[in-house]
Amino acid sequence: MRFLMELNLLDFTNSSPSPFHAVENSCNILKKAGFEELVFSEEWHLKKGGSYYTRLYGTTLFAFKTGTALDDNHTFRLAAAHTDYPCLRIKPNPEMCDKDYLKLNVSVYGGMIRPTWMDRPLSLAGRVALKSQDIFHPEMRLVDFDRPLLTIPNLAVHMNPDINKGLELNPQTELTPILGMLTENLNKEHFFLHLLAEELSVKPEDILDFDFYIYNWEKGCPLGIENEFISAPRLDNLTSVMGCLSGILNSENTNTINVISLYDNEEIGSHTKQGADSIITNVLLEKIYTSLGYAPERIYDTLLKSFMVSADVAHGLHPNYIGKCDPTNQPKLGQGVVLKINHSQRYATDVEALGIIKQLCQAYQVPYQEFVNRSDMPCGGTLGSISSSWLPAMTVDIGIALLAMHSSRELMGAADQKAINDLIAALFNA
């Protein structure tokens, strides 16, 4: 498959340290490709053959293309991913000072592997609300400090001789990052607020609130004898975000409405106003239908004939823990897209959906493999089953195989990004 537009995974992950930035960067990519931005809360005037995107609350994004020759037998082709990742987030009033060490009060977001965040250069990215003339519309600014600013030091082995027997970190007392040392130039009570005001070039009193993610500042890179791996933060789930973007950019079908949904809050269950477990996608599809002149009640007739891909990462076979993998389904890094299966429907895939996706892979020469959890281990989940409970389209869960999933730095096969890009583009073009 020949792409009309190529995207670079490492450029995208390095410049997307928060869901706010992932959505902003995605919007810039879509705008550059000629997509028109729509305001979700306004009336739309769509045309057949149009390309559009709309963002929601800063961390969720939808983009869609309407076929040039839609008729009464058209269908939806949908692909979904998530923009958030497990990390630490800054609490309100975060300033803490212990024996002149300046620290920030944080909380754990999602199922992060806590020890992997120790002894690393960390930074901050997020969004700030500033005073404005309109009470109901504060001025919103994106911020990325993009420099090594914090760290969480381990306790020396001499003081904790059992550290190599396993480490359980208390999120309130042992994961508080160090920001600096108290000096006469710093305000002990408001040092973070003053730092933020300086970064924004505003007065501290103009800052109403903020939402900040602590992220691993170390950049992603190729790795391995032949650069066959990619090691980077936030591969879960920016690999799938990129797959969705690449797919919609390179879609040219005439009788489908192609939609990508990039949701926030998957790592905490998706049950938010901007998450997959909400009515928001149904509202989106109704607005599309109404604007194109179709009766809204026909949406569900069309959805029952449609197909959706839920794209999230998958567990790869770990060579040091082979016994943790299913005996006969062992996806490997670099061997293609993973089709994710669970008989308790933690993944939405069923046998007919598998038949469709396998034929699609074979027709477009996309390598694929299958994942099923060991029968004696609980299965994780993603937004596929959640989203398909709102949208009754046939659904399959797919993703790229990772090692160290939910670590501050994860590992993937370099060839797999092309595979997921190709598969989602095939979905939109077949």
XYZ file of N, CA and C in Angstrom, residues 194-390:
591
model
N 4.697 30.269 41.040
C 5.567 31.296 40.483
C 6.347 30.765 39.280
N 6.784 29.503 39.351
C 7.469 28.891 38.215
C 6.552 28.841 36.997
N 5.304 28.465 37.204
C 4.338 28.380 36.120
C 4.038 29.759 35.540
N 3.876 30.746 36.414
C 3.623 32.115 35.949
C 4.780 32.627 35.103
N 5.998 32.318 35.524
C 7.172 32.743 34.748
C 7.206 32.055 33.390
N 6.869 30.784 33.362
C 6.862 30.045 32.095
C 5.833 30.614 31.125
N 4.702 31.084 31.653
C 3.618 31.621 30.826
C 3.731 33.122 30.595
N 4.641 33.776 31.316
C 4.766 35.243 31.265
C 3.465 35.918 31.685
N 2.894 35.439 32.804
C 1.680 36.035 33.364
C 1.904 36.265 34.854
N 0.982 36.954 35.482
C 1.037 37.151 36.923
C 0.496 35.909 37.636
N 1.067 35.533 38.775
C 0.563 34.357 39.499
C -0.928 34.444 39.808
N -1.410 35.633 40.114
C -2.824 35.790 40.464
C -3.755 35.602 39.268
N -3.216 35.583 38.047
C -4.041 35.352 36.863
C -4.258 33.869 36.579
N -3.537 33.007 37.280
C -3.681 31.564 37.083
C -4.843 31.053 37.932
N -5.872 30.533 37.276
C -7.049 30.018 37.974
C -6.867 28.560 38.391
N -6.324 27.756 37.496
C -6.132 26.331 37.778
C -5.248 25.738 36.694
N -4.865 24.465 36.888
C -3.988 23.806 35.917
C -4.227 22.301 35.968
N -3.816 21.644 34.896
C -3.894 20.186 34.803
C -2.580 19.723 34.173
N -1.675 19.182 35.011
C -0.342 18.837 34.541
C -0.048 17.347 34.681
N 0.620 16.827 33.656
C 1.107 15.454 33.616
C 2.620 15.477 33.803
N 3.128 14.624 34.690
C 4.569 14.413 34.777
C 4.936 13.366 33.737
N 5.944 13.665 32.918
C 6.312 12.720 31.871
C 7.810 12.462 31.851
N 8.160 11.310 31.311
C 9.557 10.925 31.129
C 10.148 11.789 30.027
N 11.125 12.611 30.394
C 11.683 13.572 29.441
C 12.616 12.915 28.427
N 13.100 11.707 28.698
C 14.010 11.029 27.778
C 13.288 10.734 26.457
N 13.925 11.045 25.357
C 13.297 10.912 24.042
C 13.342 9.457 23.561
N 12.400 9.109 22.693
C 12.382 7.791 22.104
C 13.505 7.611 21.103
N 13.856 6.347 20.824
C 14.968 6.074 19.910
C 14.845 4.681 19.318
N 15.457 4.443 18.134
C 15.598 3.075 17.622
C 16.561 2.298 18.520
N 16.453 0.970 18.502
C 17.256 0.138 19.395
C 17.411 -1.241 18.751
N 18.515 -1.926 19.041
C 18.742 -3.277 18.536
C 19.860 -3.325 17.511
N 20.325 -4.539 17.207
C 21.442 -4.727 16.277
C 21.154 -4.077 14.927
N 19.937 -4.237 14.442
C 19.550 -3.662 13.151
C 18.440 -2.618 13.315
N 18.408 -1.970 14.474
C 17.352 -0.988 14.772
C 15.960 -1.598 14.612
N 15.843 -2.870 15.011
C 14.567 -3.564 14.831
C 13.536 -3.233 15.908
N 13.961 -2.501 16.940
C 13.046 -2.093 18.007
C 12.930 -0.569 18.060
N 11.880 -0.124 18.725
C 11.750 1.283 19.124
C 11.507 1.301 20.622
N 12.317 2.068 21.335
C 12.158 2.273 22.777
C 11.722 3.713 22.988
N 10.593 3.892 23.663
C 10.059 5.254 23.808
C 8.992 5.294 24.892
N 8.774 6.470 25.486
C 7.605 6.660 26.344
C 6.333 6.729 25.503
N 5.226 6.385 26.124
C 3.884 6.637 25.584
C 3.553 5.865 24.297
N 4.258 4.748 24.056
C 3.863 3.912 22.916
C 2.444 3.404 23.104
N 2.054 3.184 24.343
C 0.660 2.941 24.733
C 0.041 4.299 25.065
N -0.702 4.952 24.147
C -1.230 4.324 22.964
C -1.061 5.234 21.741
N 0.058 5.971 21.713
C 0.282 6.868 20.586
C 0.574 6.104 19.303
N 1.013 4.835 19.411
C 1.141 4.017 18.205
C -0.205 3.863 17.505
N -1.262 3.662 18.279
C -2.600 3.502 17.701
C -3.173 4.834 17.237
N -2.889 5.901 17.986
C -3.310 7.233 17.543
C -2.719 7.521 16.167
N -1.424 7.219 16.000
C -0.789 7.441 14.705
C -1.390 6.540 13.635
N -1.712 5.290 13.987
C -2.354 4.406 13.023
C -3.683 4.957 12.535
N -4.465 5.505 13.462
C -5.760 6.093 13.091
C -5.573 7.332 12.212
N -4.645 8.191 12.600
C -4.379 9.394 11.798
C -3.917 9.024 10.397
N -2.967 8.104 10.319
C -2.456 7.690 9.018
C -3.561 7.085 8.164
N -4.429 6.296 8.795
C -5.514 5.677 8.057
C -6.482 6.685 7.472
N -6.911 7.675 8.279
C -7.891 8.652 7.781
C -7.268 9.581 6.751
N -5.975 9.894 6.906
C -5.301 10.745 5.929
C -5.223 10.079 4.567
N -5.106 8.771 4.566
C -4.886 8.037 3.323
C -6.114 7.268 2.858
N -7.291 7.691 3.300
C -8.523 7.021 2.884
C -9.144 7.746 1.698
N -9.666 6.952 0.750
C -10.228 7.531 -0.480
C -11.530 6.857 -0.904
N -12.181 6.122 -0.003
C -13.379 5.395 -0.373
C -14.510 6.352 -0.728
N -15.404 5.919 -1.600
C -16.456 6.801 -2.095
C -17.807 6.577 -1.433
N -18.061 5.386 -0.889
C -19.389 5.074 -0.364
C -19.350 4.688 1.115
N -18.440 5.291 1.865
C -18.401 5.100 3.308
C -18.219 6.453 3.988
N -18.588 6.483 5.256
C -18.239 7.609 6.123
C -17.160 7.075 7.062
N -15.939 7.523 6.868
C -14.796 7.041 7.640
C -14.569 7.951 8.841
N -14.473 7.366 10.027
C -14.389 8.138 11.273
C -13.267 7.585 12.141
N -12.428 8.491 12.693
C -11.516 8.079 13.763
C -11.926 8.811 15.041
N -11.815 8.084 16.150
C -12.151 8.619 17.471
C -10.943 8.431 18.374
N -10.383 9.515 18.857
C -9.226 9.478 19.751
C -9.695 9.969 21.113
N -9.963 9.018 22.011
C -10.602 9.315 23.286
C -9.576 9.508 24.412
N -9.977 10.262 25.410
C -9.223 10.371 26.655
C -9.762 9.343 27.658
N -9.000 9.143 28.732
C -9.434 8.435 29.949
C -9.633 6.932 29.804
N -9.063 6.313 28.784
C -9.150 4.852 28.696
C -8.440 4.181 29.862
N -7.331 4.774 30.310
C -6.530 4.149 31.367
C -7.242 4.122 32.720
N -8.328 4.856 32.856
C -9.087 4.858 34.108
C -10.533 4.422 33.890
N -10.812 3.750 32.769
C -12.121 3.152 32.578
C -13.024 3.771 31.543
N -12.637 4.925 30.971
C -13.372 5.553 29.856
C -14.706 6.182 30.246
N -15.068 6.137 31.536
C -16.400 6.603 31.933
C -16.366 8.094 32.267
N -16.133 8.919 31.237
C -16.100 10.375 31.385
C -16.815 11.004 30.195
N -17.037 12.299 30.269
C -17.735 13.000 29.191
C -16.975 12.948 27.872
N -15.637 12.793 27.931
C -14.821 12.723 26.725
C -14.256 11.325 26.489
N -14.768 10.334 27.241
C -14.290 8.968 27.112
C -15.161 8.132 26.192
N -14.691 6.911 25.899
C -15.430 6.019 25.003
C -16.732 5.527 25.628
N -16.804 5.510 26.967
C -18.015 5.058 27.645
C -18.946 6.239 27.893
N -19.308 6.908 26.801
C -20.214 8.060 26.889
C -21.024 8.140 25.606
N -21.988 9.031 25.597
C -22.880 9.179 24.446
C -22.267 10.031 23.341
N -21.054 10.545 23.553
C -20.527 11.586 22.680
C -20.363 11.120 21.238
N -19.963 9.852 21.012
C -19.791 9.393 19.627
C -21.139 9.276 18.931
N -22.179 8.858 19.657
C -23.523 8.828 19.078
C -23.969 10.229 18.676
N -23.642 11.219 19.507
C -23.969 12.612 19.174
C -23.228 13.027 17.912
N -21.952 12.654 17.815
C -21.162 12.978 16.624
C -21.806 12.404 15.366
N -22.150 11.119 15.399
C -22.720 10.488 14.212
C -24.070 11.088 13.858
N -24.854 11.456 14.860
C -26.151 12.095 14.585
C -25.949 13.451 13.917
N -24.949 14.212 14.370
C -24.678 15.517 13.740
C -24.219 15.326 12.292
N -23.410 14.307 12.046
C -22.977 14.033 10.674
C -24.181 13.693 9.801
N -25.031 12.798 10.299
C -26.194 12.375 9.519
C -27.152 13.534 9.248
N -27.440 14.305 10.268
C -28.366 15.428 10.112
C -27.833 16.427 9.087
N -26.540 16.729 9.184
C -25.949 17.695 8.270
C -25.934 17.197 6.826
N -25.805 15.890 6.641
C -25.789 15.337 5.282
C -27.189 15.076 4.739
N -28.226 15.356 5.552
C -29.594 15.217 5.086
C -30.219 13.860 5.317
N -29.557 13.004 6.104
C -30.127 11.695 6.424
C -30.952 11.775 7.706
N -31.954 10.906 7.818
C -32.759 10.857 9.035
C -31.923 10.263 10.174
N -31.869 10.919 11.341
C -31.043 10.423 12.448
C -31.372 8.994 12.862
N -32.648 8.599 12.735
C -33.013 7.245 13.176
C -32.398 6.162 12.286
N -31.854 6.549 11.135
C -31.231 5.572 10.247
C -29.812 5.220 10.691
N -29.269 5.979 11.640
C -27.888 5.745 12.065
C -27.681 4.300 12.501
N -28.606 3.774 13.301
C -28.409 2.444 13.865
C -28.607 1.349 12.825
N -29.460 1.598 11.819
C -29.546 0.670 10.691
C -28.192 0.590 9.995
N -27.566 1.741 9.814
C -26.264 1.781 9.142
C -25.181 1.162 10.006
N -25.209 1.437 11.316
C -24.189 0.883 12.208
C -24.208 -0.640 12.211
N -25.377 -1.229 12.110
C -25.487 -2.691 12.112
C -24.849 -3.310 10.869
N -24.592 -2.508 9.845
C -23.910 -2.986 8.634
C -22.449 -2.529 8.604
N -22.008 -1.874 9.665
C -20.709 -1.200 9.644
C -19.645 -2.001 10.376
N -18.431 -1.452 10.424
C -17.301 -2.163 11.022
C -16.428 -1.172 11.776
N -15.990 -1.605 12.960
C -15.153 -0.744 13.793
C -13.897 -1.490 14.243
N -12.775 -0.770 14.255
C -11.517 -1.267 14.800
C -11.206 -0.479 16.056
N -10.988 -1.184 17.159
C -10.497 -0.577 18.396
C -9.005 -0.859 18.476
N -8.196 0.193 18.413
C -6.742 0.023 18.340
C -6.090 0.409 19.664
N -5.475 -0.563 20.300
C -4.712 -0.353 21.521
C -3.567 -1.354 21.515
N -2.606 -1.172 22.370
C -1.439 -2.056 22.345
C -1.777 -3.432 22.906
N -0.887 -4.398 22.619
C -1.077 -5.790 23.046
C 0.188 -6.278 23.737
N 0.040 -7.339 24.517
C 1.184 -7.922 25.214
C 1.983 -8.809 24.263
N 3.269 -8.487 24.097
C 4.140 -9.332 23.309
C 4.764 -10.428 24.166
N 5.227 -11.472 23.510
C 5.934 -12.553 24.194
C 7.234 -12.014 24.778
N 7.409 -12.148 26.093
C 8.611 -11.661 26.774
C 9.602 -12.811 26.885
N 10.808 -12.685 26.320
C 11.743 -13.820 26.315
C 12.234 -14.234 27.690
N 12.124 -13.347 28.680
C 12.533 -13.695 30.041
C 11.389 -14.235 30.888
N 10.162 -14.181 30.344
C 8.979 -14.632 31.090
C 8.042 -15.386 30.143
N 8.582 -16.352 29.426
C 7.785 -17.060 28.425
C 6.567 -17.737 29.052
N 6.694 -18.186 30.301
C 5.583 -18.853 30.976
C 4.393 -17.956 31.248
N 4.544 -16.648 31.100
C 3.426 -15.727 31.308
C 2.512 -15.647 30.081
N 2.947 -16.241 28.976
C 2.185 -16.148 27.728
C 1.361 -17.405 27.517
N 0.291 -17.298 26.737
C -0.517 -18.450 26.370
C 0.353 -19.474 25.623
N 0.131 -20.775 25.798
C 0.994 -21.774 25.161
C 0.994 -21.742 23.641
N -0.139 -21.340 23.020
C -0.225 -21.438 21.556
C -0.445 -20.103 20.854
N -0.624 -19.028 21.588
C -0.817 -17.705 20.988
C 0.209 -16.757 21.590
N 1.312 -16.558 20.872
C 2.462 -15.844 21.425
C 2.941 -14.764 20.460
N 2.294 -13.601 20.434
C 2.707 -12.548 19.506
C 4.102 -12.017 19.823
N 4.881 -11.797 18.774
C 6.255 -11.330 18.914
C 6.399 -9.929 18.337
N 7.338 -9.187 18.880
C 7.615 -7.849 18.388
C 8.122 -7.912 16.951
N 7.597 -7.027 16.116
C 8.038 -6.947 14.735
C 7.376 -7.915 13.791
N 6.386 -8.693 14.282
C 5.755 -9.719 13.455
C 4.352 -9.350 12.991
N 3.978 -8.092 13.126
C 2.697 -7.658 12.579
C 1.663 -7.277 13.619
N 0.514 -6.825 13.134
C -0.588 -6.400 13.986
C -1.101 -7.582 14.809
N -1.459 -7.306 16.057
C -2.008 -8.339 16.941
C -3.532 -8.234 16.955
N -4.197 -9.345 16.696
C -5.655 -9.437 16.830
C -5.932 -9.967 18.231
N -6.674 -9.206 19.036
C -6.830 -9.484 20.463
C -8.176 -10.171 20.723
N -8.112 -11.312 21.401
C -9.292 -12.168 21.577
C -9.462 -12.498 23.053
N -10.691 -12.425 23.532
C -11.015 -12.855 24.894
C -12.455 -13.356 24.908
N -12.651 -14.588 25.365
C -13.975 -15.189 25.294
C -14.961 -14.601 26.291
N -14.478 -13.824 27.254
C -15.369 -13.111 28.170
C -15.666 -11.704 27.670
N -15.265 -11.421 26.435
C -15.534 -10.152 25.765
C -14.878 -8.944 26.448
N -13.740 -9.173 27.110
C -12.920 -8.037 27.528
C -12.376 -7.334 26.294
N -12.222 -8.084 25.217
C -12.008 -7.531 23.888
C -13.254 -7.821 23.077
N -13.611 -6.911 22.170
C -14.899 -6.996 21.484
C -14.910 -7.990 20.329
N -13.765 -8.531 19.974
C -13.632 -9.385 18.795
C -14.524 -10.631 18.866
N -15.196 -10.938 17.748
C -15.895 -12.218 17.631
C -15.461 -12.900 16.336
N -15.949 -14.104 16.088
C -15.424 -14.913 14.999
C -15.685 -14.291 13.626
N -16.857 -13.663 13.425
C -17.137 -13.045 12.129
C -16.233 -11.837 11.911
N -16.056 -11.039 12.989
C -15.155 -9.892 12.886
C -13.732 -10.347 12.567
N -13.307 -11.467 13.183
C -11.976 -12.010 12.887
C -11.880 -12.448 11.427
N -12.956 -13.052 10.911
C -12.953 -13.445 9.508
C -12.776 -12.252 8.585
N -13.436 -11.145 8.922
C -13.325 -9.929 8.108
C -11.917 -9.353 8.184
N -11.401 -9.205 9.407
C -10.107 -8.538 9.555
C -8.981 -9.383 8.976
N -9.084 -10.718 9.076
C -8.046 -11.576 8.487
C -8.062 -11.484 6.959
N -9.257 -11.461 6.369
C -9.325 -11.296 4.915
C -8.788 -9.935 4.490
N -9.046 -8.919 5.298
C -8.526 -7.589 5.005
C -6.997 -7.593 5.052
N -6.432 -8.223 6.086
C -4.974 -8.328 6.200
C -4.386 -9.076 5.008
N -5.031 -10.168 4.623
C -4.511 -10.960 3.510
C -4.610 -10.202 2.190
N -5.714 -9.486 1.992
C -5.905 -8.754 0.735
C -4.901 -7.623 0.585
N -4.537 -6.995 1.713
C -3.626 -5.845 1.655
C -2.224 -6.195 2.158
N -1.953 -7.499 2.303
C -0.623 -7.992 2.669
C -0.111 -7.363 3.970
N -0.984 -7.341 4.970
C -0.631 -6.846 6.296
C -0.344 -8.042 7.201
N 0.865 -8.176 7.748
C 1.149 -9.303 8.639
C 0.344 -9.182 9.936
N -0.122 -10.343 10.438
C -0.912 -10.313 11.667
C -0.630 -11.552 12.505
N -0.964 -11.458 13.784
C -0.825 -12.560 14.736
C -1.933 -12.412 15.768
N -2.090 -13.407 16.640
C -3.220 -13.408 17.565
C -2.735 -13.444 19.017
N -3.524 -12.796 19.873
C -3.244 -12.807 21.312
C -4.472 -13.290 22.066
N -4.248 -14.244 22.970
C -5.239 -14.666 23.961
C -4.495 -14.798 25.285
N -5.099 -14.346 26.360
C -4.459 -14.442 27.666
C -4.355 -15.895 28.134
N -3.379 -16.179 28.994
C -3.362 -17.463 29.691
C -4.690 -17.655 30.432
N -5.155 -18.868 30.517
C -6.450 -19.139 31.150
C -6.438 -18.917 32.654
N -5.239 -18.903 33.256
C -5.147 -18.699 34.707
C -4.724 -17.282 35.071
N -4.831 -16.353 34.114
C -4.484 -14.955 34.375
C -5.642 -14.064 33.955
N -5.903 -12.993 34.729
C -6.975 -12.072 34.334
C -6.598 -11.321 33.068
N -7.592 -10.969 32.296
C -7.368 -10.254 31.040
C -7.643 -8.767 31.239
N -6.758 -7.936 30.745
C -7.027 -6.500 30.723
C -8.105 -6.200 29.699
N -8.466 -4.956 29.602
C -9.481 -4.569 28.634
C -9.120 -3.253 27.999
N -9.880 -2.874 27.008
C -9.669 -1.577 26.380
C -11.026 -1.034 25.954
N -11.022 -0.055 25.059
C -12.274 0.648 24.775
C -13.154 -0.064 23.748
N -12.680 -1.179 23.167
C -13.459 -1.851 22.134
C -14.821 -2.310 22.607
N -14.851 -3.079 23.696
C -16.142 -3.563 24.211
C -16.994 -2.416 24.732
N -16.345 -1.426 25.352
C -17.080 -0.261 25.877
C -17.731 0.505 24.737
N -16.938 0.838 23.728
C -17.447 1.652 22.623
C -18.518 0.912 21.835
N -18.324 -0.402 21.624
C -19.305 -1.154 20.829
C -20.611 -1.377 21.591
N -20.615 -1.158 22.909
C -21.890 -1.228 23.640
C -22.749 0.009 23.362
N -22.117 1.091 22.931
C -22.838 2.293 22.512
C -23.103 2.291 21.003
